[in-house]
Amino acid sequence: MSPNLSSNLVPLTIIKGAGHEFIPLPQGQNATTADFHSVRTKTTESPAHFTSGFYKIEAGPQRPAHYNFEETKYVLSGQIDILDEATGITHHLVPGDFAFFHVGSKVKFSTKSQGFAFYAVTRPVRAPHPNLEGREEGKARL
């Protein structure tokens, strides 16, 4: 290891127990996002926020989204259907499938059952999910 690197070491952030069982849907809603970690990037020419969390959806009305940031979603369980309004194609994502949303993407999310995905976005935390706060290693009381 380079001597210069050792003086600039920063410890990892570990989130303990950040699973779907801690993410209830809001009253009267069939989908939610749960932001659980955000950081302002330091190594890019144009620093941006980098936020990650979970997306949960159950059967119900379509959930529209028009993106002014980039996002990736990786499906962990169930099925998430995404209508891409640019092409008119509905993609049926299942565990192991990955989607990338560009600035300007316009979609509608839905499912016939339920779906759960991990996401990473280039935006700050909108509202930290209360059931995930304080779950960083060293703070968690599991």
PDB file of C-alpha atoms in Angstrom:
ATOM      1  CA  MET A   1       0.000   0.000   0.000  1.00  0.00           C
ATOM      2  CA  SER A   2       1.283   3.440  -0.912  1.00  0.00           C
ATOM      3  CA  PRO A   3       2.239   5.644   2.075  1.00  0.00           C
ATOM      4  CA  ASN A   4       0.081   8.439   0.623  1.00  0.00           C
ATOM      5  CA  LEU A   5      -3.016   6.232   0.603  1.00  0.00           C
ATOM      6  CA  SER A   6      -2.726   5.104   4.210  1.00  0.00           C
ATOM      7  CA  SER A   7      -2.956   8.660   5.519  1.00  0.00           C
ATOM      8  CA  ASN A   8      -6.176   9.228   3.532  1.00  0.00           C
ATOM      9  CA  LEU A   9      -8.007   6.040   4.488  1.00  0.00           C
ATOM     10  CA  VAL A  10     -11.720   6.375   5.195  1.00  0.00           C
ATOM     11  CA  PRO A  11     -13.676   3.562   6.889  1.00  0.00           C
ATOM     12  CA  LEU A  12     -16.523   1.815   5.065  1.00  0.00           C
ATOM     13  CA  THR A  13     -20.152   2.526   5.888  1.00  0.00           C
ATOM     14  CA  ILE A  14     -21.956  -0.725   6.664  1.00  0.00           C
ATOM     15  CA  ILE A  15     -25.755  -0.826   6.940  1.00  0.00           C
ATOM     16  CA  LYS A  16     -26.947  -3.715   9.115  1.00  0.00           C
ATOM     17  CA  GLY A  17     -30.345  -5.317   8.633  1.00  0.00           C
ATOM     18  CA  ALA A  18     -31.557  -3.123   5.763  1.00  0.00           C
ATOM     19  CA  GLY A  19     -34.077  -5.645   4.459  1.00  0.00           C
ATOM     20  CA  HIS A  20     -37.544  -5.499   2.951  1.00  0.00           C
ATOM     21  CA  GLU A  21     -39.219  -6.465   6.213  1.00  0.00           C
ATOM     22  CA  PHE A  22     -38.391  -3.000   7.558  1.00  0.00           C
ATOM     23  CA  ILE A  23     -40.109  -1.168   4.683  1.00  0.00           C
ATOM     24  CA  PRO A  24     -43.896  -0.928   5.086  1.00  0.00           C
ATOM     25  CA  LEU A  25     -45.916   0.750   2.340  1.00  0.00           C
ATOM     26  CA  PRO A  26     -47.348   4.168   3.232  1.00  0.00           C
ATOM     27  CA  GLN A  27     -51.071   4.180   4.073  1.00  0.00           C
ATOM     28  CA  GLY A  28     -53.111   3.982   0.861  1.00  0.00           C
ATOM     29  CA  GLN A  29     -50.058   3.509  -1.412  1.00  0.00           C
ATOM     30  CA  ASN A  30     -48.929   0.476  -3.414  1.00  0.00           C
ATOM     31  CA  ALA A  31     -45.278   1.541  -3.880  1.00  0.00           C
ATOM     32  CA  THR A  32     -42.509   3.289  -1.955  1.00  0.00           C
ATOM     33  CA  THR A  33     -38.834   4.141  -2.073  1.00  0.00           C
ATOM     34  CA  ALA A  34     -36.654   3.778   1.004  1.00  0.00           C
ATOM     35  CA  ASP A  35     -33.462   5.845   0.808  1.00  0.00           C
ATOM     36  CA  PHE A  36     -30.954   4.556   3.316  1.00  0.00           C
ATOM     37  CA  HIS A  37     -27.591   6.038   2.397  1.00  0.00           C
ATOM     38  CA  SER A  38     -26.386   9.113   0.518  1.00  0.00           C
ATOM     39  CA  VAL A  39     -22.983  10.657  -0.080  1.00  0.00           C
ATOM     40  CA  ARG A  40     -21.713  13.614  -2.069  1.00  0.00           C
ATOM     41  CA  THR A  41     -19.156  12.202  -4.520  1.00  0.00           C
ATOM     42  CA  LYS A  42     -15.596  13.487  -4.272  1.00  0.00           C
ATOM     43  CA  THR A  43     -13.811  11.842  -7.172  1.00  0.00           C
ATOM     44  CA  THR A  44     -15.715  13.102 -10.196  1.00  0.00           C
ATOM     45  CA  GLU A  45     -15.254  16.293 -12.185  1.00  0.00           C
ATOM     46  CA  SER A  46     -18.779  17.384 -11.246  1.00  0.00           C
ATOM     47  CA  PRO A  47     -19.577  16.145  -7.747  1.00  0.00           C
ATOM     48  CA  ALA A  48     -23.082  14.748  -7.383  1.00  0.00           C
ATOM     49  CA  HIS A  49     -25.085  12.972  -4.732  1.00  0.00           C
ATOM     50  CA  PHE A  50     -25.077   9.183  -4.843  1.00  0.00           C
ATOM     51  CA  THR A  51     -27.974   7.649  -2.938  1.00  0.00           C
ATOM     52  CA  SER A  52     -29.010   4.015  -2.586  1.00  0.00           C
ATOM     53  CA  GLY A  53     -32.034   2.262  -1.188  1.00  0.00           C
ATOM     54  CA  PHE A  54     -34.891  -0.120  -1.886  1.00  0.00           C
ATOM     55  CA  TYR A  55     -38.003   0.065  -4.064  1.00  0.00           C
ATOM     56  CA  LYS A  56     -41.074  -1.933  -3.101  1.00  0.00           C
ATOM     57  CA  ILE A  57     -44.270  -2.264  -5.137  1.00  0.00           C
ATOM     58  CA  GLU A  58     -47.461  -4.319  -4.817  1.00  0.00           C
ATOM     59  CA  ALA A  59     -50.402  -4.808  -7.184  1.00  0.00           C
ATOM     60  CA  GLY A  60     -52.362  -1.603  -7.718  1.00  0.00           C
ATOM     61  CA  PRO A  61     -52.338   1.463  -9.947  1.00  0.00           C
ATOM     62  CA  GLN A  62     -49.377   2.237 -12.209  1.00  0.00           C
ATOM     63  CA  ARG A  63     -46.738   4.501 -10.647  1.00  0.00           C
ATOM     64  CA  PRO A  64     -45.441   7.108 -13.145  1.00  0.00           C
ATOM     65  CA  ALA A  65     -41.888   8.477 -12.968  1.00  0.00           C
ATOM     66  CA  HIS A  66     -40.142  11.090 -15.112  1.00  0.00           C
ATOM     67  CA  TYR A  67     -36.403  11.148 -14.431  1.00  0.00           C
ATOM     68  CA  ASN A  68     -34.284  14.279 -13.937  1.00  0.00           C
ATOM     69  CA  PHE A  69     -31.468  12.112 -12.462  1.00  0.00           C
ATOM     70  CA  GLU A  70     -29.897   8.741 -13.313  1.00  0.00           C
ATOM     71  CA  GLU A  71     -31.042   5.587 -11.562  1.00  0.00           C
ATOM     72  CA  THR A  72     -30.282   1.878 -11.627  1.00  0.00           C
ATOM     73  CA  LYS A  73     -32.619  -0.792 -10.297  1.00  0.00           C
ATOM     74  CA  TYR A  74     -31.680  -4.416  -9.641  1.00  0.00           C
ATOM     75  CA  VAL A  75     -34.658  -6.702  -8.944  1.00  0.00           C
ATOM     76  CA  LEU A  76     -34.184  -8.873  -5.853  1.00  0.00           C
ATOM     77  CA  SER A  77     -37.587 -10.591  -5.632  1.00  0.00           C
ATOM     78  CA  GLY A  78     -40.982 -10.748  -7.317  1.00  0.00           C
ATOM     79  CA  GLN A  79     -41.650  -8.977 -10.602  1.00  0.00           C
ATOM     80  CA  ILE A  80     -41.594  -5.300 -11.519  1.00  0.00           C
ATOM     81  CA  ASP A  81     -43.189  -4.253 -14.801  1.00  0.00           C
ATOM     82  CA  ILE A  82     -41.861  -1.057 -16.390  1.00  0.00           C
ATOM     83  CA  LEU A  83     -43.613   0.650 -19.302  1.00  0.00           C
ATOM     84  CA  ASP A  84     -40.995   2.666 -21.212  1.00  0.00           C
ATOM     85  CA  GLU A  85     -42.995   5.570 -22.631  1.00  0.00           C
ATOM     86  CA  ALA A  86     -40.247   6.311 -25.197  1.00  0.00           C
ATOM     87  CA  THR A  87     -40.750   2.938 -26.906  1.00  0.00           C
ATOM     88  CA  GLY A  88     -44.175   1.766 -25.691  1.00  0.00           C
ATOM     89  CA  ILE A  89     -42.551  -1.497 -24.518  1.00  0.00           C
ATOM     90  CA  THR A  90     -43.405  -2.976 -21.123  1.00  0.00           C
ATOM     91  CA  HIS A  91     -40.419  -4.785 -19.619  1.00  0.00           C
ATOM     92  CA  HIS A  92     -41.133  -7.565 -17.091  1.00  0.00           C
ATOM     93  CA  LEU A  93     -38.193  -7.575 -14.669  1.00  0.00           C
ATOM     94  CA  VAL A  94     -37.614 -10.559 -12.367  1.00  0.00           C
ATOM     95  CA  PRO A  95     -34.839 -11.369  -9.850  1.00  0.00           C
ATOM     96  CA  GLY A  96     -31.457 -10.806 -11.433  1.00  0.00           C
ATOM     97  CA  ASP A  97     -32.722  -8.240 -13.974  1.00  0.00           C
ATOM     98  CA  PHE A  98     -31.243  -4.752 -14.061  1.00  0.00           C
ATOM     99  CA  ALA A  99     -32.599  -1.471 -15.485  1.00  0.00           C
ATOM    100  CA  PHE A 100     -30.887   1.885 -16.069  1.00  0.00           C
ATOM    101  CA  PHE A 101     -32.968   5.072 -16.229  1.00  0.00           C
ATOM    102  CA  HIS A 102     -31.403   8.030 -18.042  1.00  0.00           C
ATOM    103  CA  VAL A 103     -32.159  11.706 -17.437  1.00  0.00           C
ATOM    104  CA  GLY A 104     -35.318  12.213 -19.506  1.00  0.00           C
ATOM    105  CA  SER A 105     -36.626   8.642 -19.127  1.00  0.00           C
ATOM    106  CA  LYS A 106     -40.384   8.493 -18.552  1.00  0.00           C
ATOM    107  CA  VAL A 107     -41.868   5.246 -17.261  1.00  0.00           C
ATOM    108  CA  LYS A 108     -44.777   3.665 -15.419  1.00  0.00           C
ATOM    109  CA  PHE A 109     -44.089   1.010 -12.769  1.00  0.00           C
ATOM    110  CA  SER A 110     -46.570  -1.757 -11.959  1.00  0.00           C
ATOM    111  CA  THR A 111     -46.805  -5.384 -10.881  1.00  0.00           C
ATOM    112  CA  LYS A 112     -49.451  -8.086 -10.820  1.00  0.00           C
ATOM    113  CA  SER A 113     -48.151  -9.383  -7.470  1.00  0.00           C
ATOM    114  CA  GLN A 114     -45.193  -7.700  -5.733  1.00  0.00           C
ATOM    115  CA  GLY A 115     -41.652  -6.655  -6.489  1.00  0.00           C
ATOM    116  CA  PHE A 116     -38.613  -5.585  -4.531  1.00  0.00           C
ATOM    117  CA  ALA A 117     -35.471  -3.957  -5.948  1.00  0.00           C
ATOM    118  CA  PHE A 118     -32.239  -2.299  -4.845  1.00  0.00           C
ATOM    119  CA  TYR A 119     -31.584   1.075  -6.450  1.00  0.00           C
ATOM    120  CA  ALA A 120     -28.805   3.623  -6.750  1.00  0.00           C
ATOM    121  CA  VAL A 121     -29.555   7.179  -7.902  1.00  0.00           C
ATOM    122  CA  THR A 122     -27.701  10.425  -8.553  1.00  0.00           C
ATOM    123  CA  ARG A 123     -29.855  12.577  -6.272  1.00  0.00           C
ATOM    124  CA  PRO A 124     -29.797  13.451  -2.569  1.00  0.00           C
ATOM    125  CA  VAL A 125     -31.960  11.635  -0.022  1.00  0.00           C
ATOM    126  CA  ARG A 126     -35.563  12.784  -0.376  1.00  0.00           C
ATOM    127  CA  ALA A 127     -36.675  11.532   3.017  1.00  0.00           C
ATOM    128  CA  PRO A 128     -34.720   8.881   4.914  1.00  0.00           C
ATOM    129  CA  HIS A 129     -36.855   5.858   5.673  1.00  0.00           C
ATOM    130  CA  PRO A 130     -37.473   5.948   9.437  1.00  0.00           C
ATOM    131  CA  ASN A 131     -37.154   2.175   9.885  1.00  0.00           C
ATOM    132  CA  LEU A 132     -33.678   2.210   8.317  1.00  0.00           C
ATOM    133  CA  GLU A 133     -32.192   5.141  10.235  1.00  0.00           C
ATOM    134  CA  GLY A 134     -29.556   4.258  12.803  1.00  0.00           C
ATOM    135  CA  ARG A 135     -28.729   0.918  11.196  1.00  0.00           C
ATOM    136  CA  GLU A 136     -25.142   1.824  10.380  1.00  0.00           C
ATOM    137  CA  GLU A 137     -22.668  -0.570  11.938  1.00  0.00           C
ATOM    138  CA  GLY A 138     -21.582   0.759  15.304  1.00  0.00           C
ATOM    139  CA  LYS A 139     -24.991   2.398  15.771  1.00  0.00           C
ATOM    140  CA  ALA A 140     -27.249  -0.577  15.067  1.00  0.00           C
ATOM    141  CA  ARG A 141     -28.900  -2.231  18.035  1.00  0.00           C
ATOM    142  CA  LEU A 142     -29.750  -5.594  16.480  1.00  0.00           C
TER     143      LEU A 142
END
